[in-house]
Structure formats: C-alpha cells, structure tokens
Short mmCIF file of C-alpha atoms in Angstrom, two decimals:
data_model
loop_
_atom_site.label_atom_id
_atom_site.label_comp_id
_atom_site.label_asym_id
_atom_site.label_seq_id
_atom_site.Cartn_x
_atom_site.Cartn_y
_atom_site.Cartn_z
CA UNK A 243 0.00 0.00 0.00
CA UNK A 244 1.36 3.40 -0.99
CA UNK A 245 1.01 6.49 1.16
CA UNK A 246 -0.03 9.92 0.03
CA UNK A 247 2.55 12.14 -1.64
CA UNK A 248 1.82 15.03 0.74
CA UNK A 249 4.43 17.44 -0.66
CA UNK A 250 2.95 17.15 -4.16
CA UNK A 251 -0.64 17.32 -2.91
CA UNK A 252 0.12 20.37 -0.78
CA UNK A 253 1.88 22.09 -3.70
CA UNK A 254 -1.10 21.38 -5.96
CA UNK A 255 -3.63 22.59 -3.39
CA UNK A 256 -1.83 25.54 -1.88
CA UNK A 257 0.16 26.83 -4.84
CA UNK A 258 -1.70 25.44 -7.85
CA UNK A 259 -5.27 25.91 -6.66
CA UNK A 260 -4.39 28.76 -4.27
CA UNK A 261 -6.40 27.21 -1.45
CA UNK A 262 -5.96 28.61 2.04
CA UNK A 263 -4.32 26.04 4.35
CA UNK A 264 -7.51 25.64 6.40
CA UNK A 265 -9.49 24.94 3.21
CA UNK A 266 -6.89 22.47 1.96
CA UNK A 267 -6.86 20.50 5.22
CA UNK A 268 -10.68 20.52 5.40
CA UNK A 269 -10.92 18.61 2.11
CA UNK A 270 -11.32 14.86 2.07
CA UNK A 271 -8.89 12.94 -0.18
CA UNK A 272 -11.80 12.23 -2.56
CA UNK A 273 -12.66 15.95 -2.79
CA UNK A 274 -9.04 16.87 -3.46
CA UNK A 275 -8.80 14.16 -6.10
CA UNK A 276 -11.95 15.47 -7.80
CA UNK A 277 -10.74 19.09 -7.74
CA UNK A 278 -7.43 18.03 -9.26
CA UNK A 279 -9.33 16.24 -12.04
CA UNK A 280 -8.19 12.76 -11.16
CA UNK A 281 -10.48 9.78 -11.32
CA UNK A 282 -13.73 9.86 -13.26
CA UNK A 283 -12.24 11.60 -16.27
CA UNK A 284 -13.24 15.02 -15.00
CA UNK A 285 -10.98 17.85 -16.10
CA UNK A 286 -9.00 19.66 -13.44
CA UNK A 287 -10.61 22.78 -12.03
CA UNK A 288 -8.63 25.74 -13.31
CA UNK A 289 -8.50 29.22 -11.85
CA UNK A 290 -10.67 30.42 -14.76
CA UNK A 291 -13.22 27.69 -13.98
CA UNK A 292 -13.23 28.58 -10.29
CA UNK A 293 -13.72 32.27 -11.12
CA UNK A 294 -16.69 31.32 -13.34
CA UNK A 295 -18.23 29.29 -10.50
CA UNK A 296 -17.72 32.15 -8.05
CA UNK A 297 -19.37 34.58 -10.47
CA UNK A 298 -22.33 32.22 -10.94
CA UNK A 299 -22.67 31.34 -7.26
CA UNK A 300 -21.31 34.28 -5.24
CA UNK A 301 -20.95 34.08 -1.48
CA UNK A 302 -23.70 35.63 0.56
CA UNK A 303 -23.03 39.19 1.61
CA UNK A 304 -24.00 40.51 5.01
CA UNK A 305 -27.41 42.14 5.03
CA UNK A 306 -28.62 40.30 1.93
CA UNK A 307 -30.80 37.23 2.16
CA UNK A 308 -29.76 34.27 0.04
CA UNK A 309 -32.62 33.15 -2.22
CA UNK A 310 -31.64 29.50 -1.72
CA UNK A 311 -32.25 29.60 2.07
#
C-alpha cells in the first residue's frame, strides 16, 4: 500500500489551486482528487473555472438574504 505524496498534494492545493491552508486541510482525499481532475475523467478545475463558478454562485453578503435559504 502506498502512502499519500503530501508534498505534491500540498503544492497542488496551496500553490496550484491557491487554497488557504484551512481549506486544503478541510478537504477529504476524494474531494481533493476530484478538484485536481483525477479519477472519473473530470478535467482539473482551473482558476478560470473557479472564477466562473464564483461569479455564478457568489458568497452571501451581510445584510442580503440568500434566495436559496
């Protein structure tokens, strides 16, 4: 059984995806694998793709009610 290559995973998450350390460590291995595009043939999430998701689904701002709640 092989262990995780933590240095490579941390570099991909923290430098490549620009995740904050708390966000990186909160991910499950399956979530990290999915974000990196490994597994089910899904393409890796790029910065451009993340920006598009953030534009489509912005975080709630204080004082504004989220329609999905």
